PDB file of C-alpha atoms in Angstrom:
ATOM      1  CA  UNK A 134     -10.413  13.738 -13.952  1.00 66.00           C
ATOM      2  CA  UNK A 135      -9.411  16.685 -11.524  1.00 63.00           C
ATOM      3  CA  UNK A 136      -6.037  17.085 -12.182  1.00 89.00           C
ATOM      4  CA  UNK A 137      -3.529  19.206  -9.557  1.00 95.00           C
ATOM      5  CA  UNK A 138       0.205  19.623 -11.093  1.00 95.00           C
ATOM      6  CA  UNK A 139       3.058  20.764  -9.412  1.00 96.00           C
ATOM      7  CA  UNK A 140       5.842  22.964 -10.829  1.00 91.00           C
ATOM      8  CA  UNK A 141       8.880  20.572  -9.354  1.00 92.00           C
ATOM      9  CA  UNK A 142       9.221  16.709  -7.901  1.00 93.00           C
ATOM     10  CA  UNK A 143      12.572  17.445  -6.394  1.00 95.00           C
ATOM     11  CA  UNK A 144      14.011  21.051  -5.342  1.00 97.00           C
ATOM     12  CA  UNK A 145      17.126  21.290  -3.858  1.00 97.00           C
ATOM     13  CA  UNK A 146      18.094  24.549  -2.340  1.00 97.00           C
ATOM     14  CA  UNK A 147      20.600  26.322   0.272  1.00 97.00           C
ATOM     15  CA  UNK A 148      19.835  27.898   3.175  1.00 98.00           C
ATOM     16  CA  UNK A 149      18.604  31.589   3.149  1.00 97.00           C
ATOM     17  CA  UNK A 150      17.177  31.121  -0.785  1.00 97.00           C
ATOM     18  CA  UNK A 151      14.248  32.381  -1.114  1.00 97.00           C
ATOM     19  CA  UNK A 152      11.908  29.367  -2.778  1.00 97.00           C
ATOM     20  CA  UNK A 153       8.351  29.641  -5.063  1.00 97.00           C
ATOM     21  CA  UNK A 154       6.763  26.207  -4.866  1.00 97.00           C
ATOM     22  CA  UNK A 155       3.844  26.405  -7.599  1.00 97.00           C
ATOM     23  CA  UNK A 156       0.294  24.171  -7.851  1.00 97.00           C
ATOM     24  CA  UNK A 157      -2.139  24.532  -9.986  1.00 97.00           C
ATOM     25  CA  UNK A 158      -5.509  22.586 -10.796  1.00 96.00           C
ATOM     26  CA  UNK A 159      -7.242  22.733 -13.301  1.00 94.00           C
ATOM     27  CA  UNK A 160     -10.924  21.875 -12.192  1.00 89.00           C
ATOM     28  CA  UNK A 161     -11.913  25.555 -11.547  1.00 91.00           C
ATOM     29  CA  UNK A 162     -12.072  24.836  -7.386  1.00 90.00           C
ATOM     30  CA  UNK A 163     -12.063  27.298  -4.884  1.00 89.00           C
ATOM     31  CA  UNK A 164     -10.630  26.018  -2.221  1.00 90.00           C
ATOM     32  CA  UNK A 165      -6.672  25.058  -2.265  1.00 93.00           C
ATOM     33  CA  UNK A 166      -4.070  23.899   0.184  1.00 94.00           C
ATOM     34  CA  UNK A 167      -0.722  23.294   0.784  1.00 96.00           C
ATOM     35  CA  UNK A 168       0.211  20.843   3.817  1.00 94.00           C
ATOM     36  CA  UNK A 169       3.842  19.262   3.922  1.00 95.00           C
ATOM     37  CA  UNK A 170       3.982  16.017   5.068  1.00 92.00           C
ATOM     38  CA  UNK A 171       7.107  15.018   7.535  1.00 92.00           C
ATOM     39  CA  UNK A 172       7.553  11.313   8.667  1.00 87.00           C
ATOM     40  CA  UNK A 173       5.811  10.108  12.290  1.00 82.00           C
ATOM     41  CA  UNK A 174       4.566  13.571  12.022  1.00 85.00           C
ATOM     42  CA  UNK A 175       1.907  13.117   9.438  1.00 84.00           C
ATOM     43  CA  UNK A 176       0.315  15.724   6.875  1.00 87.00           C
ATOM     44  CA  UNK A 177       0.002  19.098   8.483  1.00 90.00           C
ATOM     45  CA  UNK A 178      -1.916  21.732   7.077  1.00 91.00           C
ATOM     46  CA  UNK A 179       0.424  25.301   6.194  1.00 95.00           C
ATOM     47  CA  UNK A 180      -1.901  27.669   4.355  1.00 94.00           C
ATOM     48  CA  UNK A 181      -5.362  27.343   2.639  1.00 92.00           C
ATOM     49  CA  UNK A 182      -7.503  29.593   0.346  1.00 93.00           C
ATOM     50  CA  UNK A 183     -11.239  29.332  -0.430  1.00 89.00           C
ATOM     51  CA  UNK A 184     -10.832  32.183  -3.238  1.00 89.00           C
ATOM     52  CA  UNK A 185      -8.786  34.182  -5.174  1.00 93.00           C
ATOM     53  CA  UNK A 186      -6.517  36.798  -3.049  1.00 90.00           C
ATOM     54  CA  UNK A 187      -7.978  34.681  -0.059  1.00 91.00           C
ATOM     55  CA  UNK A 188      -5.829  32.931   2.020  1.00 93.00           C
ATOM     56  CA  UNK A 189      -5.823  31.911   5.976  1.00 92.00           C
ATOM     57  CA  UNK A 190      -3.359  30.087   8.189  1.00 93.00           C
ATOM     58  CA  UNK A 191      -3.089  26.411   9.009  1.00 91.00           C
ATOM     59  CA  UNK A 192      -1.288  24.741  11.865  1.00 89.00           C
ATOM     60  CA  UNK A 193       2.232  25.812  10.772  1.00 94.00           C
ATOM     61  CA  UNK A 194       2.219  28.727   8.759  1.00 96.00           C
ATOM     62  CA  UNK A 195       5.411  30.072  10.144  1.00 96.00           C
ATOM     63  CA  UNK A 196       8.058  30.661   7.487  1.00 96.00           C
ATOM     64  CA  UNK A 197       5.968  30.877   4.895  1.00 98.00           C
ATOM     65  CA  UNK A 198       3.939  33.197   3.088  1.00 97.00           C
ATOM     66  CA  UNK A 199       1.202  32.058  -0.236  1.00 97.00           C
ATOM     67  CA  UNK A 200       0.065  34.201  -3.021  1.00 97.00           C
ATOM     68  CA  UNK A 201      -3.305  33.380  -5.216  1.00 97.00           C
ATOM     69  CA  UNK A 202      -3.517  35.658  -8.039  1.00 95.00           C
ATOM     70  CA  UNK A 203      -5.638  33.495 -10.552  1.00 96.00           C
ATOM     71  CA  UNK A 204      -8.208  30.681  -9.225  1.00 95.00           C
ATOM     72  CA  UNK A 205      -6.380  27.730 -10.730  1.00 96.00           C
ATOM     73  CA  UNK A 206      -2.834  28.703  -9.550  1.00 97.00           C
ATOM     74  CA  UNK A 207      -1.427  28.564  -5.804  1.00 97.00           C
ATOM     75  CA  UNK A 208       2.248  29.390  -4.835  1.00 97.00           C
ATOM     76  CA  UNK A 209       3.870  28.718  -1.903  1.00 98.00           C
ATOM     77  CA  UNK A 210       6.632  30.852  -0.504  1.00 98.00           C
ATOM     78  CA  UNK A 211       9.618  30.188   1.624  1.00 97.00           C
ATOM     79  CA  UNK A 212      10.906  33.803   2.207  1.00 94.00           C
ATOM     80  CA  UNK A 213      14.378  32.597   3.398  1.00 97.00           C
ATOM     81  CA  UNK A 214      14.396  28.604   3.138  1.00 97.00           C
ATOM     82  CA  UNK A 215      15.932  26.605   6.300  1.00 97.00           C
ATOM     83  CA  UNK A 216      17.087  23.243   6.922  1.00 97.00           C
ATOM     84  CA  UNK A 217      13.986  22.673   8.831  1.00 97.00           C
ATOM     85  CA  UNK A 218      11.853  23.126   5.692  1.00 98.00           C
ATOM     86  CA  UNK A 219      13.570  19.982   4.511  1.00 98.00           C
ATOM     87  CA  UNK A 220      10.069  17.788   3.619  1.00 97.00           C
ATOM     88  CA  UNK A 221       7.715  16.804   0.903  1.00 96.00           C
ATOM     89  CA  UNK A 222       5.315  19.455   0.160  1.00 97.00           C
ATOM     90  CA  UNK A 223       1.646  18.601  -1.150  1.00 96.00           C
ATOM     91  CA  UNK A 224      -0.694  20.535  -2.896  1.00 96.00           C
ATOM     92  CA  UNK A 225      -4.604  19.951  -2.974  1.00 93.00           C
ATOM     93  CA  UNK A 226      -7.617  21.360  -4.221  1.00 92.00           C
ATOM     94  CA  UNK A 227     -11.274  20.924  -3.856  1.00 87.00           C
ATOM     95  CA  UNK A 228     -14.865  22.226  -4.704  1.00 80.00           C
ATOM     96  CA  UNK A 229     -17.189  24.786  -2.842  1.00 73.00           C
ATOM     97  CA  UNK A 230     -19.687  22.897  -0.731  1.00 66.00           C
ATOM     98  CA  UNK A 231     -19.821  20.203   2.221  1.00 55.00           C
ATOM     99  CA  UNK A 232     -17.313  17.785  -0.096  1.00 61.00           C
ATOM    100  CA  UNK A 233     -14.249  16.960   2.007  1.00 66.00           C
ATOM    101  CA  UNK A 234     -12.790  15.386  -1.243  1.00 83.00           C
ATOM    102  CA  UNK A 235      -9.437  16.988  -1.600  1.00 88.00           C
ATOM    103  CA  UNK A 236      -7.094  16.269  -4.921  1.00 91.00           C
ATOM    104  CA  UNK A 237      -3.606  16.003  -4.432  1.00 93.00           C
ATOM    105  CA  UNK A 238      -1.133  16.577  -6.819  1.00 95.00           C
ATOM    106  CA  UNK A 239       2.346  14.928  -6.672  1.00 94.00           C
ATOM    107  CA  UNK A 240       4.455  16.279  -4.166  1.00 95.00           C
ATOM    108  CA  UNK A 241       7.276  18.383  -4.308  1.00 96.00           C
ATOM    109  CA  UNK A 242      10.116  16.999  -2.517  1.00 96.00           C
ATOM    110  CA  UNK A 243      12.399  19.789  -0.936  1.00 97.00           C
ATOM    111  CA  UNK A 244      15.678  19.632   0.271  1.00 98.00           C
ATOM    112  CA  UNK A 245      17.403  22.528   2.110  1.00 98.00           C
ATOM    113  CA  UNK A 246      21.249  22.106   2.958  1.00 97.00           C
TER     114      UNK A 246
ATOM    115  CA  UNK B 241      -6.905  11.357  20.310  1.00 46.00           C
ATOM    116  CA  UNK B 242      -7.107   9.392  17.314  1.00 58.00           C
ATOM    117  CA  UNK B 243     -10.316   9.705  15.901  1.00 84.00           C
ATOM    118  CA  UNK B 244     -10.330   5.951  13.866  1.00 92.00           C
ATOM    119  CA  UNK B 245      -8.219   2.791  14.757  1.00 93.00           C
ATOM    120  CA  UNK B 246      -6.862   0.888  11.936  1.00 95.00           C
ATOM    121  CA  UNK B 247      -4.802  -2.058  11.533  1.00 96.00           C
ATOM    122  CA  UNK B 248      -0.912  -1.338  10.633  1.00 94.00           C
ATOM    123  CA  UNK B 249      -0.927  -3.639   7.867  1.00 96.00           C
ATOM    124  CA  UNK B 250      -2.401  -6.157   5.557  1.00 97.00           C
ATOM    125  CA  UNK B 251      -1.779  -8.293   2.726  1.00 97.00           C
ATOM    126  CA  UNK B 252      -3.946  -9.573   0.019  1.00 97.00           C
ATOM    127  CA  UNK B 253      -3.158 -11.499  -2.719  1.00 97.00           C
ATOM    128  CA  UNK B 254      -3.493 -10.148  -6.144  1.00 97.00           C
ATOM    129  CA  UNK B 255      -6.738 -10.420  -7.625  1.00 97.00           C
ATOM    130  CA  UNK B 256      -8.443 -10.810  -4.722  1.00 97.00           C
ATOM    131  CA  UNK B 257     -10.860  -8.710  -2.524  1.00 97.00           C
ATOM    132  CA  UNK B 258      -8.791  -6.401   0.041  1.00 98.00           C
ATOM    133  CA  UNK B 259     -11.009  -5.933   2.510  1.00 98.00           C
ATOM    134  CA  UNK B 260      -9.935  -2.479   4.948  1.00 98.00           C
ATOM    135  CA  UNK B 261     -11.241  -2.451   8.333  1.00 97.00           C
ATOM    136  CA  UNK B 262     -11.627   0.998  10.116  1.00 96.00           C
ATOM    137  CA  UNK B 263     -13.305   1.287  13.622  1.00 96.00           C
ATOM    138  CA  UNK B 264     -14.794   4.742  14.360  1.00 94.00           C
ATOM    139  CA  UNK B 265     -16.629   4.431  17.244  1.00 93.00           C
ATOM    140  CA  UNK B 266     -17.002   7.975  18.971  1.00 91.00           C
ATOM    141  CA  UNK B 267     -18.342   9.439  15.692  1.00 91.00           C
ATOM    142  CA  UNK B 268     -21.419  11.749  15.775  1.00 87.00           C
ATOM    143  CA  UNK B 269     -24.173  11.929  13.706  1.00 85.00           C
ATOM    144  CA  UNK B 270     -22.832  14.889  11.335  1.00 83.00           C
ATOM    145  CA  UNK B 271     -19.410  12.891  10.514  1.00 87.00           C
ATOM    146  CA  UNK B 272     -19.003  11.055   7.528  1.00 90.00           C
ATOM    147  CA  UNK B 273     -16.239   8.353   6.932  1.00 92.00           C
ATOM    148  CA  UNK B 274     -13.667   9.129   4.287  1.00 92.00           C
ATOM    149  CA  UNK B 275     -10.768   6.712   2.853  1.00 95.00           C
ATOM    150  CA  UNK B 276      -7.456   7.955   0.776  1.00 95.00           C
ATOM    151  CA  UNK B 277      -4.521   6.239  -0.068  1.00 96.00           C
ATOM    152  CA  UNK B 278      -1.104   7.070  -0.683  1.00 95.00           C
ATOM    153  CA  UNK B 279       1.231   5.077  -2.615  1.00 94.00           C
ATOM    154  CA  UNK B 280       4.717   5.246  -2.280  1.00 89.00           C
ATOM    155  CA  UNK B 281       6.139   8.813  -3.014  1.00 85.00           C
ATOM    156  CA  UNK B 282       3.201  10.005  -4.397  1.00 89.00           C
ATOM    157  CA  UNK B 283       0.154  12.550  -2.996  1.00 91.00           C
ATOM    158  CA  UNK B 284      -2.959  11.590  -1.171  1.00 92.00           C
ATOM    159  CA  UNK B 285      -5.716  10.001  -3.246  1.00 93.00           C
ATOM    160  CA  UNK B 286      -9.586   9.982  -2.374  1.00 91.00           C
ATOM    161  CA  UNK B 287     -10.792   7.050  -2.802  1.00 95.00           C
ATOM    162  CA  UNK B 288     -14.478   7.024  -1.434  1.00 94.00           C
ATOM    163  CA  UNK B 289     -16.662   8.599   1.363  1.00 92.00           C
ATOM    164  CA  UNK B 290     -19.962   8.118   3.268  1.00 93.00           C
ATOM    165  CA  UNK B 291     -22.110   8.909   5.866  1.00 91.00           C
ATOM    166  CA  UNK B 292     -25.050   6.055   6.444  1.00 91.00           C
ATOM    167  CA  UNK B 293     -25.295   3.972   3.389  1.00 89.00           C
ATOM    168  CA  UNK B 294     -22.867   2.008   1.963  1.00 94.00           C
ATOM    169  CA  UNK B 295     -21.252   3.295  -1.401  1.00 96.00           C
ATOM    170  CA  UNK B 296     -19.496   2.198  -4.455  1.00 97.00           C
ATOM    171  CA  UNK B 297     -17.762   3.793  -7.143  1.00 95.00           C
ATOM    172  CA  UNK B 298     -15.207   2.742  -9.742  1.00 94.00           C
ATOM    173  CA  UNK B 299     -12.684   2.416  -7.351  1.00 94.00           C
ATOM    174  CA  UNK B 300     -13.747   0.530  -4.859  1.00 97.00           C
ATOM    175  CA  UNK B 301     -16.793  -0.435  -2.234  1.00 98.00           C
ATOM    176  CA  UNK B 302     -17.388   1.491   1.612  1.00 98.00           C
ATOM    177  CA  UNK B 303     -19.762  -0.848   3.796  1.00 97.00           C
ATOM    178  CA  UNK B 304     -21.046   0.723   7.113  1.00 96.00           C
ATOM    179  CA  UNK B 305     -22.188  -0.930   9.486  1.00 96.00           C
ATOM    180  CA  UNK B 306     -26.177   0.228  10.675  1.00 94.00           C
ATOM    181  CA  UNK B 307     -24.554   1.533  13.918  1.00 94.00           C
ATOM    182  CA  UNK B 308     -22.001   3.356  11.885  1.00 95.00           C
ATOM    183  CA  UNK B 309     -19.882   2.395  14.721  1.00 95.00           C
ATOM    184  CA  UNK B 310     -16.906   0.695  12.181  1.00 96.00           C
ATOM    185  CA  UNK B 311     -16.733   0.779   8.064  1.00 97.00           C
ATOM    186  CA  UNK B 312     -14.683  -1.460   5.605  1.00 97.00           C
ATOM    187  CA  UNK B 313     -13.024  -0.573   2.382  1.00 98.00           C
ATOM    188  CA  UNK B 314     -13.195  -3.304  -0.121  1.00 98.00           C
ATOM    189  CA  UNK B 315     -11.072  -3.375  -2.922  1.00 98.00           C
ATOM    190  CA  UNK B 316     -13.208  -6.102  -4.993  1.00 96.00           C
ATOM    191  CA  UNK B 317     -10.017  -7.020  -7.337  1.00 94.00           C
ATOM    192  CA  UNK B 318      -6.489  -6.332  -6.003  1.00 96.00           C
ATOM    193  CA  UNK B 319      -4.002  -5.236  -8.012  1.00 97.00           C
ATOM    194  CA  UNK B 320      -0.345  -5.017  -7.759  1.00 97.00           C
ATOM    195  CA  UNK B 321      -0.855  -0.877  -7.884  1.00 95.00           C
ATOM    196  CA  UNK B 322      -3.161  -1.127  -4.830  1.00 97.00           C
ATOM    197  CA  UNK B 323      -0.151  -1.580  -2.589  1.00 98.00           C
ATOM    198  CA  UNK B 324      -0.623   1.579  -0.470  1.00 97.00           C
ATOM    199  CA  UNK B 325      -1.327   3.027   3.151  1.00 95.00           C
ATOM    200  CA  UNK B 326      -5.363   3.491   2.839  1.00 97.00           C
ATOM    201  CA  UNK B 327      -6.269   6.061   5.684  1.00 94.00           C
ATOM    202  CA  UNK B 328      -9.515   6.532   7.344  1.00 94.00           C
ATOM    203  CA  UNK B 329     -11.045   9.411   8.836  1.00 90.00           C
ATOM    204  CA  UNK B 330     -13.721  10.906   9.852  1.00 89.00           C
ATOM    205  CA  UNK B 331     -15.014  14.692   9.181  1.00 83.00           C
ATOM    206  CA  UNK B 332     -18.442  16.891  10.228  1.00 78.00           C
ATOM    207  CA  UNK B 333     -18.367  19.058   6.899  1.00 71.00           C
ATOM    208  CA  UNK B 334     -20.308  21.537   8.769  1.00 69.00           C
ATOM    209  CA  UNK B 335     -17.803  22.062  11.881  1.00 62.00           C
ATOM    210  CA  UNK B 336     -15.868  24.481   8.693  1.00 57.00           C
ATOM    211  CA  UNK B 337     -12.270  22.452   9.365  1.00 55.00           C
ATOM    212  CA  UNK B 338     -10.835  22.254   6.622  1.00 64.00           C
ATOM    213  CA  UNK B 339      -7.284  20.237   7.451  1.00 72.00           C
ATOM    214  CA  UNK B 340      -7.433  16.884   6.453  1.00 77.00           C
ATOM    215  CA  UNK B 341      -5.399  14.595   9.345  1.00 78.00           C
ATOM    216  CA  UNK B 342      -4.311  11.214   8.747  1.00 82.00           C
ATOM    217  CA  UNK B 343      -3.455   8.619  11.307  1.00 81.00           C
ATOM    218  CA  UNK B 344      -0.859   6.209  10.802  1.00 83.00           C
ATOM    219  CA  UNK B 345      -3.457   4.105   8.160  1.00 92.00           C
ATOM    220  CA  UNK B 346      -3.506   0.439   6.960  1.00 96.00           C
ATOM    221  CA  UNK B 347       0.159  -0.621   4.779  1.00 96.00           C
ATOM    222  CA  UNK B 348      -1.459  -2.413   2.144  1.00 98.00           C
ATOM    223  CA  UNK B 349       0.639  -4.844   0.538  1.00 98.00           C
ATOM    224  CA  UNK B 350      -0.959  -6.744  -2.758  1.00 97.00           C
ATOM    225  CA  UNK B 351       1.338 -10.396  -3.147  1.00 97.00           C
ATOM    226  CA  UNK B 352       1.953 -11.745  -6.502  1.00 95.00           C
TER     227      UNK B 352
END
């Protein structure tokens, strides 16, 4: 079974930290996300890679910056965290090819006072 | 402009077929129908996908109808962990999007 992990379930941090959100998977994909996921707003896409030291920019990649250094590990970065970055944040992976099956891992659920 | 129309919510009792209705009836010939779920507090899960034919795998069933107009998830033997919103959408691999968007999905809602 793919398996994505995620380095915290609940983060609480204060305004201006700077925050490292971790995910890694462990199925050797090349493509991995991270989307947060806000209520009546749905899941919205931040950042994606397709390879290592590859990355490219969702719908809301504003405030936040990624690093993927090793295939199986991708970090998300909020360079000075802000009460509007309050949400659950999801991780996903997936395989090369036409496959549109993306594995989640648990969430991360952030709060920024 | 949603894409799929599902209903808000269902129940089923336990040990019973749940049987998902999704209606899809703009999509084009390239898109294939995929279902996730996500239970409470937890991430997205795939569940199943296809594009003509219907499908099974250990999880559940995907019937399309020959039009490919409308699909149903079935669920052949409810459980208590199925309670869930089950989303379906629909996605051309080959249009290189690689978002996933979710509507507002089906509550699921597996009775004792």
């Amino acid at each position: 079974d793919v398996k994505v992990t995620q380095s915290s379930r609940y983060l609480v941090k204060r305004t201006g930290e700077k925050v490292f959100l971790e995910c890694v998977q462990d199925m050797d994909h090349e493509n991995m996300f991270w989307y947060r996921q806000d209520p009546g707003l749905g899941l919205r896409l931040i950042y994606f890679s397709y390879d290592v030291k590859m990355k490219e920019k969702g719908d809301i990649p504003e405030g936040y910056s990624v690093s993927r250094e090793k295939k199986e590990r991708f970090s998300l970065i909020l360079e000075s965290a802000s009460t509007n970055q309050t949400s659950m944040y999801l991780c996903a992976s997936r395989g090369a090819g036409v496959a549109y099956e993306q594995y989640f891992g648990p969430g991360t659920r952030l709060t920024v006072t | 402009d949603a894409k799929t129309t599902q209903p808000p919510s269902m129940d089923c009792a336990e040990g019973r077929a749940a049987n998902l209705p999704c209606n899809h009836s703009t999509i084009s010939g390239n898109e294939y129908v995929y279902w996730y779920r996500q239970i409470h507090s937890q991430g997205p899960q795939y569940i199943i996908h296809g594009l003509k034919n219907n499908e099974t795998n250990e999880m559940a069933s995907l019937i399309i109808t020959e039009d490919r107009k409308s699909s149903t998830l079935i669920l052949p033997h409810a459980t208590l962990r199925d309670t869930a919103v089950y989303y379906c959408i629909v996605i051309d691999p080959n249009f290189g999007n690689e978002k996933l968007t979710f509507g507002t999905g089906t509550r699921l809602t597996i009775i004792p």
